[in-house]
PDB file of C-alpha atoms in Angstrom:
ATOM      1  CA  UNK N   1     -32.108-100.099 119.722  1.00 49.00           C
ATOM      2  CA  UNK N   2     -30.324 -98.032 122.279  1.00 56.00           C
ATOM      3  CA  UNK N   3     -27.894 -96.932 119.479  1.00 61.00           C
ATOM      4  CA  UNK N   4     -30.902 -95.857 117.360  1.00 66.00           C
ATOM      5  CA  UNK N   5     -32.305 -93.723 120.251  1.00 67.00           C
ATOM      6  CA  UNK N   6     -29.109 -92.196 121.077  1.00 68.00           C
ATOM      7  CA  UNK N   7     -28.397 -90.915 117.427  1.00 72.00           C
ATOM      8  CA  UNK N   8     -32.153 -89.659 117.273  1.00 70.00           C
ATOM      9  CA  UNK N   9     -31.402 -87.316 120.229  1.00 65.00           C
ATOM     10  CA  UNK N  10     -28.054 -86.162 119.013  1.00 68.00           C
ATOM     11  CA  UNK N  11     -29.564 -85.472 115.678  1.00 71.00           C
ATOM     12  CA  UNK N  12     -32.232 -83.601 117.385  1.00 68.00           C
ATOM     13  CA  UNK N  13     -30.012 -81.638 119.129  1.00 66.00           C
ATOM     14  CA  UNK N  14     -27.956 -80.757 116.393  1.00 69.00           C
ATOM     15  CA  UNK N  15     -30.958 -79.741 114.361  1.00 69.00           C
ATOM     16  CA  UNK N  16     -32.219 -77.540 117.052  1.00 64.00           C
ATOM     17  CA  UNK N  17     -28.807 -76.188 117.628  1.00 67.00           C
ATOM     18  CA  UNK N  18     -28.061 -75.370 113.884  1.00 72.00           C
ATOM     19  CA  UNK N  19     -31.071 -73.530 113.130  1.00 68.00           C
ATOM     20  CA  UNK N  20     -30.383 -71.184 116.008  1.00 69.00           C
ATOM     21  CA  UNK N  21     -26.839 -70.329 114.974  1.00 71.00           C
ATOM     22  CA  UNK N  22     -27.726 -68.019 112.159  1.00 72.00           C
ATOM     23  CA  UNK N  23     -30.442 -66.295 114.454  1.00 70.00           C
ATOM     24  CA  UNK N  24     -28.097 -65.740 117.260  1.00 68.00           C
ATOM     25  CA  UNK N  25     -25.571 -64.363 115.039  1.00 69.00           C
ATOM     26  CA  UNK N  26     -28.030 -61.983 113.141  1.00 71.00           C
ATOM     27  CA  UNK N  27     -29.464 -60.320 116.565  1.00 68.00           C
ATOM     28  CA  UNK N  28     -25.965 -60.073 117.689  1.00 63.00           C
ATOM     29  CA  UNK N  29     -25.005 -58.572 114.516  1.00 63.00           C
ATOM     30  CA  UNK N  30     -27.945 -56.039 114.900  1.00 58.00           C
ATOM     31  CA  UNK N  31     -27.244 -55.272 118.713  1.00 56.00           C
ATOM     32  CA  UNK N  32     -23.496 -54.803 119.041  1.00 50.00           C
ATOM     33  CA  UNK N  33     -21.847 -53.752 115.532  1.00 52.00           C
ATOM     34  CA  UNK N  34     -23.128 -50.338 115.835  1.00 54.00           C
ATOM     35  CA  UNK N  35     -20.539 -47.922 114.035  1.00 57.00           C
ATOM     36  CA  UNK N  36     -18.382 -46.025 116.221  1.00 58.00           C
ATOM     37  CA  UNK N  37     -16.722 -42.532 115.032  1.00 62.00           C
ATOM     38  CA  UNK N  38     -13.016 -43.250 114.563  1.00 74.00           C
ATOM     39  CA  UNK N  39     -11.377 -40.287 116.501  1.00 78.00           C
ATOM     40  CA  UNK N  40      -7.657 -39.750 115.485  1.00 81.00           C
ATOM     41  CA  UNK N  41      -5.183 -38.392 117.383  1.00 79.00           C
ATOM     42  CA  UNK N  42      -4.125 -34.872 116.189  1.00 83.00           C
ATOM     43  CA  UNK N  43      -0.571 -33.488 116.704  1.00 83.00           C
ATOM     44  CA  UNK N  44       0.405 -29.860 116.304  1.00 84.00           C
ATOM     45  CA  UNK N  45       4.011 -28.572 116.084  1.00 86.00           C
ATOM     46  CA  UNK N  46       5.069 -25.233 117.315  1.00 83.00           C
ATOM     47  CA  UNK N  47       8.441 -23.856 116.269  1.00 82.00           C
ATOM     48  CA  UNK N  48       9.729 -20.368 117.147  1.00 81.00           C
ATOM     49  CA  UNK N  49      13.086 -19.313 115.612  1.00 80.00           C
ATOM     50  CA  UNK N  50      14.061 -16.053 116.877  1.00 78.00           C
ATOM     51  CA  UNK N  51      16.617 -13.972 115.188  1.00 76.00           C
ATOM     52  CA  UNK N  52      19.604 -12.486 117.240  1.00 79.00           C
ATOM     53  CA  UNK N  53      19.000  -9.002 117.358  1.00 77.00           C
ATOM     54  CA  UNK N  54      21.702  -6.793 115.336  1.00 78.00           C
ATOM     55  CA  UNK N  55      22.528  -4.413 117.870  1.00 80.00           C
ATOM     56  CA  UNK N  56      24.824  -2.445 115.601  1.00 83.00           C
ATOM     57  CA  UNK N  57      25.986   1.026 117.420  1.00 85.00           C
ATOM     58  CA  UNK N  58      24.792   4.299 115.737  1.00 85.00           C
ATOM     59  CA  UNK N  59      27.748   6.208 114.377  1.00 88.00           C
ATOM     60  CA  UNK N  60      29.140   8.925 116.502  1.00 90.00           C
ATOM     61  CA  UNK N  61      27.585  12.628 115.353  1.00 89.00           C
ATOM     62  CA  UNK N  62      30.445  14.624 113.140  1.00 90.00           C
ATOM     63  CA  UNK N  63      31.477  17.826 114.879  1.00 91.00           C
ATOM     64  CA  UNK N  64      31.288  20.194 111.761  1.00 91.00           C
ATOM     65  CA  UNK N  65      33.751  22.816 111.107  1.00 93.00           C
ATOM     66  CA  UNK N  66      32.654  26.429 110.803  1.00 91.00           C
ATOM     67  CA  UNK N  67      32.509  27.833 107.293  1.00 91.00           C
ATOM     68  CA  UNK N  68      33.341  31.757 106.899  1.00 93.00           C
ATOM     69  CA  UNK N  69      31.006  33.220 104.083  1.00 95.00           C
ATOM     70  CA  UNK N  70      32.432  36.304 102.706  1.00 95.00           C
ATOM     71  CA  UNK N  71      30.340  38.494 100.418  1.00 95.00           C
ATOM     72  CA  UNK N  72      31.912  40.262  97.639  1.00 94.00           C
ATOM     73  CA  UNK N  73      30.524  43.577  95.819  1.00 94.00           C
ATOM     74  CA  UNK N  74      31.932  45.947  93.240  1.00 93.00           C
ATOM     75  CA  UNK N  75      32.218  48.147  96.380  1.00 92.00           C
ATOM     76  CA  UNK N  76      34.174  46.010  98.628  1.00 93.00           C
ATOM     77  CA  UNK N  77      35.871  43.686  96.155  1.00 93.00           C
ATOM     78  CA  UNK N  78      39.481  45.531  96.893  1.00 94.00           C
ATOM     79  CA  UNK N  79      38.891  45.716 100.544  1.00 94.00           C
ATOM     80  CA  UNK N  80      38.283  41.888 100.849  1.00 94.00           C
ATOM     81  CA  UNK N  81      41.367  40.938  98.936  1.00 95.00           C
ATOM     82  CA  UNK N  82      43.295  43.256 100.527  1.00 95.00           C
ATOM     83  CA  UNK N  83      41.988  41.750 103.993  1.00 95.00           C
ATOM     84  CA  UNK N  84      42.886  38.428 102.761  1.00 94.00           C
ATOM     85  CA  UNK N  85      46.428  39.182 101.859  1.00 94.00           C
ATOM     86  CA  UNK N  86      47.078  41.178 105.395  1.00 95.00           C
ATOM     87  CA  UNK N  87      45.717  37.706 106.769  1.00 94.00           C
ATOM     88  CA  UNK N  88      48.169  35.433 104.937  1.00 94.00           C
ATOM     89  CA  UNK N  89      45.484  33.943 103.090  1.00 91.00           C
ATOM     90  CA  UNK N  90      45.653  32.877  99.452  1.00 93.00           C
ATOM     91  CA  UNK N  91      43.841  36.109  97.520  1.00 92.00           C
ATOM     92  CA  UNK N  92      41.495  33.680  95.940  1.00 93.00           C
ATOM     93  CA  UNK N  93      37.533  33.492  96.415  1.00 92.00           C
ATOM     94  CA  UNK N  94      35.315  30.462  95.377  1.00 93.00           C
ATOM     95  CA  UNK N  95      31.896  32.042  95.067  1.00 92.00           C
ATOM     96  CA  UNK N  96      28.523  31.477  94.123  1.00 94.00           C
ATOM     97  CA  UNK N  97      25.739  33.712  93.177  1.00 94.00           C
ATOM     98  CA  UNK N  98      22.758  34.887  95.472  1.00 92.00           C
ATOM     99  CA  UNK N  99      20.912  32.163  93.246  1.00 93.00           C
ATOM    100  CA  UNK N 100      23.642  29.853  93.926  1.00 94.00           C
ATOM    101  CA  UNK N 101      23.414  30.321  97.735  1.00 94.00           C
ATOM    102  CA  UNK N 102      19.964  29.803  97.596  1.00 93.00           C
ATOM    103  CA  UNK N 103      20.232  26.404  95.694  1.00 94.00           C
ATOM    104  CA  UNK N 104      22.940  25.274  98.025  1.00 94.00           C
ATOM    105  CA  UNK N 105      21.115  26.247 101.275  1.00 93.00           C
ATOM    106  CA  UNK N 106      18.053  24.215  99.944  1.00 94.00           C
ATOM    107  CA  UNK N 107      19.924  21.005  99.055  1.00 94.00           C
ATOM    108  CA  UNK N 108      21.545  21.189 102.429  1.00 92.00           C
ATOM    109  CA  UNK N 109      18.328  21.398 103.972  1.00 93.00           C
ATOM    110  CA  UNK N 110      17.295  18.319 102.255  1.00 94.00           C
ATOM    111  CA  UNK N 111      20.474  16.421 103.138  1.00 93.00           C
ATOM    112  CA  UNK N 112      19.617  17.369 106.600  1.00 92.00           C
ATOM    113  CA  UNK N 113      16.062  16.449 106.422  1.00 94.00           C
ATOM    114  CA  UNK N 114      16.956  12.695 104.786  1.00 95.00           C
ATOM    115  CA  UNK N 115      19.338  12.198 107.933  1.00 93.00           C
ATOM    116  CA  UNK N 116      16.674  12.936 109.981  1.00 92.00           C
ATOM    117  CA  UNK N 117      14.156  10.781 108.310  1.00 94.00           C
ATOM    118  CA  UNK N 118      16.522   7.826 108.316  1.00 93.00           C
ATOM    119  CA  UNK N 119      17.186   8.036 111.930  1.00 92.00           C
ATOM    120  CA  UNK N 120      13.223   8.290 112.474  1.00 93.00           C
ATOM    121  CA  UNK N 121      13.258   5.179 110.656  1.00 94.00           C
ATOM    122  CA  UNK N 122      15.764   3.172 112.338  1.00 92.00           C
ATOM    123  CA  UNK N 123      14.618   4.071 115.723  1.00 91.00           C
ATOM    124  CA  UNK N 124      10.960   3.124 114.658  1.00 92.00           C
ATOM    125  CA  UNK N 125      12.480  -0.267 113.105  1.00 91.00           C
ATOM    126  CA  UNK N 126      14.243  -0.625 116.556  1.00 89.00           C
ATOM    127  CA  UNK N 127      11.474   0.081 119.088  1.00 88.00           C
ATOM    128  CA  UNK N 128       9.125  -2.523 116.580  1.00 89.00           C
ATOM    129  CA  UNK N 129      11.802  -5.292 116.349  1.00 86.00           C
ATOM    130  CA  UNK N 130      13.559  -5.153 119.967  1.00 82.00           C
ATOM    131  CA  UNK N 131      10.885  -3.977 122.229  1.00 75.00           C
ATOM    132  CA  UNK N 132       9.993  -6.451 124.864  1.00 66.00           C
ATOM    133  CA  UNK N 133       6.229  -6.958 123.679  1.00 56.00           C
ATOM    134  CA  UNK N 134       7.333  -9.656 120.888  1.00 51.00           C
ATOM    135  CA  UNK N 135       5.815 -13.177 121.849  1.00 45.00           C
TER     136      UNK N 135
ATOM    137  CA  UNK F   1     -41.963 -90.273 124.642  1.00 67.00           C
ATOM    138  CA  UNK F   2     -40.097 -89.643 121.464  1.00 72.00           C
ATOM    139  CA  UNK F   3     -41.392 -86.124 120.734  1.00 80.00           C
ATOM    140  CA  UNK F   4     -40.695 -85.113 124.361  1.00 83.00           C
ATOM    141  CA  UNK F   5     -37.103 -86.175 123.952  1.00 82.00           C
ATOM    142  CA  UNK F   6     -36.929 -83.757 120.880  1.00 82.00           C
ATOM    143  CA  UNK F   7     -38.522 -80.820 122.924  1.00 87.00           C
ATOM    144  CA  UNK F   8     -36.205 -81.445 125.746  1.00 87.00           C
ATOM    145  CA  UNK F   9     -33.053 -81.653 123.696  1.00 86.00           C
ATOM    146  CA  UNK F  10     -34.428 -78.809 121.700  1.00 87.00           C
ATOM    147  CA  UNK F  11     -34.925 -76.707 124.752  1.00 90.00           C
ATOM    148  CA  UNK F  12     -31.360 -77.450 126.028  1.00 90.00           C
ATOM    149  CA  UNK F  13     -29.936 -76.410 122.601  1.00 88.00           C
ATOM    150  CA  UNK F  14     -31.570 -73.295 122.535  1.00 91.00           C
ATOM    151  CA  UNK F  15     -30.492 -72.637 126.251  1.00 92.00           C
ATOM    152  CA  UNK F  16     -27.111 -73.601 125.112  1.00 92.00           C
ATOM    153  CA  UNK F  17     -27.083 -71.370 121.896  1.00 91.00           C
ATOM    154  CA  UNK F  18     -28.835 -68.574 123.931  1.00 93.00           C
ATOM    155  CA  UNK F  19     -26.110 -68.794 126.504  1.00 94.00           C
ATOM    156  CA  UNK F  20     -23.246 -68.583 123.667  1.00 94.00           C
ATOM    157  CA  UNK F  21     -25.161 -65.675 122.367  1.00 93.00           C
ATOM    158  CA  UNK F  22     -25.129 -63.953 125.338  1.00 94.00           C
ATOM    159  CA  UNK F  23     -21.560 -64.753 126.123  1.00 95.00           C
ATOM    160  CA  UNK F  24     -20.540 -63.429 122.467  1.00 94.00           C
ATOM    161  CA  UNK F  25     -22.547 -60.322 123.262  1.00 94.00           C
ATOM    162  CA  UNK F  26     -20.828 -59.456 126.368  1.00 95.00           C
ATOM    163  CA  UNK F  27     -18.057 -59.927 124.949  1.00 95.00           C
ATOM    164  CA  UNK F  28     -18.701 -57.621 121.991  1.00 94.00           C
ATOM    165  CA  UNK F  29     -19.989 -55.074 124.221  1.00 95.00           C
ATOM    166  CA  UNK F  30     -16.758 -55.074 126.664  1.00 95.00           C
ATOM    167  CA  UNK F  31     -14.838 -54.601 123.642  1.00 95.00           C
ATOM    168  CA  UNK F  32     -16.916 -51.975 122.329  1.00 94.00           C
ATOM    169  CA  UNK F  33     -17.078 -50.230 125.464  1.00 95.00           C
ATOM    170  CA  UNK F  34     -13.099 -50.554 125.594  1.00 95.00           C
ATOM    171  CA  UNK F  35     -12.955 -48.950 122.168  1.00 94.00           C
ATOM    172  CA  UNK F  36     -15.434 -46.127 123.468  1.00 95.00           C
ATOM    173  CA  UNK F  37     -13.212 -45.443 126.523  1.00 95.00           C
ATOM    174  CA  UNK F  38     -10.253 -45.339 124.280  1.00 94.00           C
ATOM    175  CA  UNK F  39     -11.492 -42.938 121.946  1.00 94.00           C
ATOM    176  CA  UNK F  40     -13.397 -41.041 124.511  1.00 94.00           C
ATOM    177  CA  UNK F  41     -10.094 -40.533 126.290  1.00 95.00           C
ATOM    178  CA  UNK F  42      -8.363 -39.531 122.928  1.00 94.00           C
ATOM    179  CA  UNK F  43     -11.147 -37.052 122.281  1.00 95.00           C
ATOM    180  CA  UNK F  44     -10.765 -35.500 125.736  1.00 95.00           C
ATOM    181  CA  UNK F  45      -6.903 -35.288 125.065  1.00 95.00           C
ATOM    182  CA  UNK F  46      -7.776 -33.621 121.707  1.00 94.00           C
ATOM    183  CA  UNK F  47     -10.413 -31.228 123.220  1.00 95.00           C
ATOM    184  CA  UNK F  48      -7.538 -30.197 125.727  1.00 95.00           C
ATOM    185  CA  UNK F  49      -4.739 -29.634 123.078  1.00 95.00           C
ATOM    186  CA  UNK F  50      -7.296 -27.484 120.891  1.00 95.00           C
ATOM    187  CA  UNK F  51      -7.903 -25.896 123.891  1.00 95.00           C
ATOM    188  CA  UNK F  52      -4.279 -24.866 124.487  1.00 94.00           C
ATOM    189  CA  UNK F  53      -4.013 -24.224 120.759  1.00 95.00           C
ATOM    190  CA  UNK F  54      -6.997 -21.883 120.711  1.00 95.00           C
ATOM    191  CA  UNK F  55      -5.185 -19.986 123.792  1.00 95.00           C
ATOM    192  CA  UNK F  56      -2.015 -19.896 121.737  1.00 93.00           C
ATOM    193  CA  UNK F  57      -3.837 -18.583 118.684  1.00 95.00           C
ATOM    194  CA  UNK F  58      -5.401 -15.789 120.741  1.00 96.00           C
ATOM    195  CA  UNK F  59      -2.529 -14.669 122.056  1.00 94.00           C
ATOM    196  CA  UNK F  60      -0.993 -14.514 118.568  1.00 93.00           C
ATOM    197  CA  UNK F  61      -3.970 -12.840 117.457  1.00 95.00           C
ATOM    198  CA  UNK F  62      -3.501 -10.251 120.533  1.00 95.00           C
ATOM    199  CA  UNK F  63       0.239  -9.951 119.390  1.00 92.00           C
ATOM    200  CA  UNK F  64      -0.874  -9.160 116.107  1.00 93.00           C
ATOM    201  CA  UNK F  65      -3.170  -6.335 117.032  1.00 94.00           C
ATOM    202  CA  UNK F  66      -0.435  -4.860 119.203  1.00 92.00           C
ATOM    203  CA  UNK F  67       1.748  -4.944 116.201  1.00 92.00           C
ATOM    204  CA  UNK F  68      -0.720  -3.136 113.897  1.00 94.00           C
ATOM    205  CA  UNK F  69      -1.145  -0.573 116.439  1.00 94.00           C
ATOM    206  CA  UNK F  70       2.577  -0.128 116.863  1.00 93.00           C
ATOM    207  CA  UNK F  71       2.873  -0.032 112.970  1.00 94.00           C
ATOM    208  CA  UNK F  72       0.139   2.584 112.838  1.00 95.00           C
ATOM    209  CA  UNK F  73       2.028   4.706 115.711  1.00 94.00           C
ATOM    210  CA  UNK F  74       5.190   4.283 114.035  1.00 94.00           C
ATOM    211  CA  UNK F  75       3.752   5.834 110.608  1.00 95.00           C
ATOM    212  CA  UNK F  76       2.047   8.455 112.185  1.00 95.00           C
ATOM    213  CA  UNK F  77       5.357   9.573 113.896  1.00 93.00           C
ATOM    214  CA  UNK F  78       6.964   9.522 110.673  1.00 94.00           C
ATOM    215  CA  UNK F  79       4.194  11.450 108.895  1.00 95.00           C
ATOM    216  CA  UNK F  80       4.413  13.973 111.811  1.00 93.00           C
ATOM    217  CA  UNK F  81       8.346  14.217 111.264  1.00 92.00           C
ATOM    218  CA  UNK F  82       7.618  14.622 107.564  1.00 93.00           C
ATOM    219  CA  UNK F  83       5.245  17.534 107.968  1.00 94.00           C
ATOM    220  CA  UNK F  84       7.610  19.167 110.442  1.00 90.00           C
ATOM    221  CA  UNK F  85      10.644  18.893 107.983  1.00 91.00           C
ATOM    222  CA  UNK F  86       8.548  20.164 104.927  1.00 93.00           C
ATOM    223  CA  UNK F  87       7.319  23.239 107.000  1.00 90.00           C
ATOM    224  CA  UNK F  88      10.924  24.061 107.919  1.00 89.00           C
ATOM    225  CA  UNK F  89      11.872  23.602 104.260  1.00 91.00           C
ATOM    226  CA  UNK F  90       8.821  25.982 103.665  1.00 92.00           C
ATOM    227  CA  UNK F  91      10.356  28.321 106.226  1.00 89.00           C
ATOM    228  CA  UNK F  92      13.598  28.004 104.273  1.00 90.00           C
ATOM    229  CA  UNK F  93      12.129  28.890 100.730  1.00 91.00           C
ATOM    230  CA  UNK F  94      10.366  32.020 102.687  1.00 89.00           C
ATOM    231  CA  UNK F  95      13.589  33.333 103.965  1.00 88.00           C
ATOM    232  CA  UNK F  96      14.894  33.541 100.107  1.00 89.00           C
ATOM    233  CA  UNK F  97      11.450  34.413  98.486  1.00 88.00           C
ATOM    234  CA  UNK F  98       9.407  36.347 101.230  1.00 87.00           C
ATOM    235  CA  UNK F  99       6.774  38.917  99.412  1.00 87.00           C
ATOM    236  CA  UNK F 100       6.881  42.306 101.309  1.00 82.00           C
ATOM    237  CA  UNK F 101       4.054  44.619 101.682  1.00 82.00           C
ATOM    238  CA  UNK F 102       4.555  46.451  97.953  1.00 83.00           C
ATOM    239  CA  UNK F 103       3.993  42.863  96.581  1.00 85.00           C
ATOM    240  CA  UNK F 104       7.544  42.780  95.632  1.00 86.00           C
ATOM    241  CA  UNK F 105       9.820  39.214  96.160  1.00 86.00           C
ATOM    242  CA  UNK F 106      12.777  39.539  98.782  1.00 86.00           C
ATOM    243  CA  UNK F 107      16.228  39.681  96.671  1.00 88.00           C
ATOM    244  CA  UNK F 108      18.954  38.656  98.814  1.00 88.00           C
ATOM    245  CA  UNK F 109      21.579  39.371  96.178  1.00 89.00           C
ATOM    246  CA  UNK F 110      20.093  42.943  96.152  1.00 89.00           C
ATOM    247  CA  UNK F 111      20.072  43.299  99.765  1.00 91.00           C
ATOM    248  CA  UNK F 112      23.707  41.849 100.004  1.00 92.00           C
ATOM    249  CA  UNK F 113      25.008  44.728  97.593  1.00 92.00           C
ATOM    250  CA  UNK F 114      22.776  47.515  99.833  1.00 92.00           C
ATOM    251  CA  UNK F 115      23.804  45.902 103.487  1.00 93.00           C
ATOM    252  CA  UNK F 116      26.801  43.870 102.724  1.00 93.00           C
ATOM    253  CA  UNK F 117      28.045  43.718 106.501  1.00 94.00           C
ATOM    254  CA  UNK F 118      24.825  42.626 107.818  1.00 95.00           C
ATOM    255  CA  UNK F 119      24.055  40.016 105.252  1.00 94.00           C
ATOM    256  CA  UNK F 120      27.409  38.777 105.398  1.00 95.00           C
ATOM    257  CA  UNK F 121      26.600  38.262 109.474  1.00 95.00           C
ATOM    258  CA  UNK F 122      23.034  36.630 109.086  1.00 94.00           C
ATOM    259  CA  UNK F 123      24.557  34.222 106.339  1.00 94.00           C
ATOM    260  CA  UNK F 124      27.354  33.275 108.491  1.00 95.00           C
ATOM    261  CA  UNK F 125      25.161  32.823 111.117  1.00 94.00           C
ATOM    262  CA  UNK F 126      22.655  31.011 109.179  1.00 93.00           C
ATOM    263  CA  UNK F 127      25.403  28.662 108.035  1.00 94.00           C
ATOM    264  CA  UNK F 128      26.463  27.862 111.666  1.00 95.00           C
ATOM    265  CA  UNK F 129      22.838  27.248 112.567  1.00 94.00           C
ATOM    266  CA  UNK F 130      22.655  24.756 109.719  1.00 93.00           C
ATOM    267  CA  UNK F 131      25.535  22.934 110.248  1.00 94.00           C
ATOM    268  CA  UNK F 132      24.724  22.607 114.107  1.00 95.00           C
ATOM    269  CA  UNK F 133      21.342  21.262 112.534  1.00 94.00           C
ATOM    270  CA  UNK F 134      23.236  18.506 110.940  1.00 93.00           C
ATOM    271  CA  UNK F 135      25.402  17.774 113.917  1.00 94.00           C
ATOM    272  CA  UNK F 136      21.768  17.252 116.017  1.00 94.00           C
ATOM    273  CA  UNK F 137      20.254  15.083 113.221  1.00 91.00           C
ATOM    274  CA  UNK F 138      23.125  12.584 113.511  1.00 91.00           C
ATOM    275  CA  UNK F 139      22.561  12.457 117.287  1.00 90.00           C
ATOM    276  CA  UNK F 140      24.725  15.248 118.905  1.00 93.00           C
ATOM    277  CA  UNK F 141      23.418  15.776 122.238  1.00 94.00           C
ATOM    278  CA  UNK F 142      21.567  19.341 122.652  1.00 95.00           C
ATOM    279  CA  UNK F 143      23.445  22.265 124.707  1.00 95.00           C
ATOM    280  CA  UNK F 144      21.534  23.419 128.026  1.00 95.00           C
ATOM    281  CA  UNK F 145      21.124  26.835 125.940  1.00 95.00           C
ATOM    282  CA  UNK F 146      19.586  24.918 123.135  1.00 95.00           C
ATOM    283  CA  UNK F 147      17.386  22.782 125.458  1.00 94.00           C
ATOM    284  CA  UNK F 148      15.838  25.872 127.424  1.00 94.00           C
ATOM    285  CA  UNK F 149      15.546  28.257 124.256  1.00 93.00           C
ATOM    286  CA  UNK F 150      11.694  29.647 124.191  1.00 92.00           C
ATOM    287  CA  UNK F 151      12.399  32.687 122.588  1.00 91.00           C
ATOM    288  CA  UNK F 152      12.920  33.558 118.896  1.00 89.00           C
ATOM    289  CA  UNK F 153      15.969  35.189 119.412  1.00 90.00           C
ATOM    290  CA  UNK F 154      17.289  32.301 121.270  1.00 92.00           C
ATOM    291  CA  UNK F 155      16.557  29.595 118.865  1.00 93.00           C
ATOM    292  CA  UNK F 156      18.033  27.626 115.963  1.00 93.00           C
ATOM    293  CA  UNK F 157      15.928  29.311 113.397  1.00 90.00           C
ATOM    294  CA  UNK F 158      17.114  26.622 110.623  1.00 90.00           C
ATOM    295  CA  UNK F 159      15.679  23.589 112.629  1.00 90.00           C
ATOM    296  CA  UNK F 160      13.788  24.416 116.026  1.00 90.00           C
ATOM    297  CA  UNK F 161      11.998  21.440 115.599  1.00 87.00           C
ATOM    298  CA  UNK F 162      15.018  19.278 116.983  1.00 91.00           C
ATOM    299  CA  UNK F 163      17.083  22.024 118.146  1.00 93.00           C
ATOM    300  CA  UNK F 164      14.761  23.573 120.609  1.00 93.00           C
ATOM    301  CA  UNK F 165      12.453  21.279 122.045  1.00 92.00           C
ATOM    302  CA  UNK F 166      10.990  24.018 124.379  1.00 93.00           C
ATOM    303  CA  UNK F 167      10.212  26.578 121.705  1.00 91.00           C
ATOM    304  CA  UNK F 168       6.349  26.514 120.619  1.00 87.00           C
ATOM    305  CA  UNK F 169       6.116  28.284 116.961  1.00 75.00           C
ATOM    306  CA  UNK F 170       2.999  30.244 116.659  1.00 70.00           C
TER     307      UNK F 170
END
């Protein structure tokens, strides 16, 4: 009789326990399993690679030799060649006409302009790439 | 009596399960709290990193703006140089092809026939000036005379822009 009573008590206990288990988990799940945002660690990589400055020296300016122009006309040609002979210079003239002289002068001016422009560009490049304001 | 036993053990069961539920709830809460704290710390670290990156990006933007200004200045300088050189070339063309008051174009050949000695002197002086211009263009330093020249008679008429910095052309 005593055993029967104990079994009944245990049965009652188990029945009370078993029906509460799902209820508890159900409530628990509603209260604690709220989705939390997954914050991932971000990584950044910064890499600076600087070129070594070239630092080439500009070529030294050339000292130009003087050119002596001689103008020859029908009137002074004999005198010019006589002067050449008397100065011990070969009696020959490498000549250009007045139009040829103009062309030569303009070509020379354009070469000079080109040198000036190139120098200006090199200076600007040096100022830009070798100034202290770079990061 | 038998029913009372059911009720008693039922209440005990409820209390037991409630205690277990409470325990599980607290454990889960602590775990979630730890997760939230870790994520919060990570988010804070991310925020710091992003703020630093924003500062770096701002520096890059500032540098780019300076670079753009520098490039604009360089281009402007080159344009000025080009304009000056074109002007000098036009002046040279004018020396050969100047139109006089009677509408005739200057003919240096004809002038050379009429005033041979004078034109020869002018041509040699112009040639010497042009050679000196090339020397200056290649980086030769200016002489004191060239630096201080202010009058038309003192300047290098082939390239006053680079040879005579104090000369102002009107």
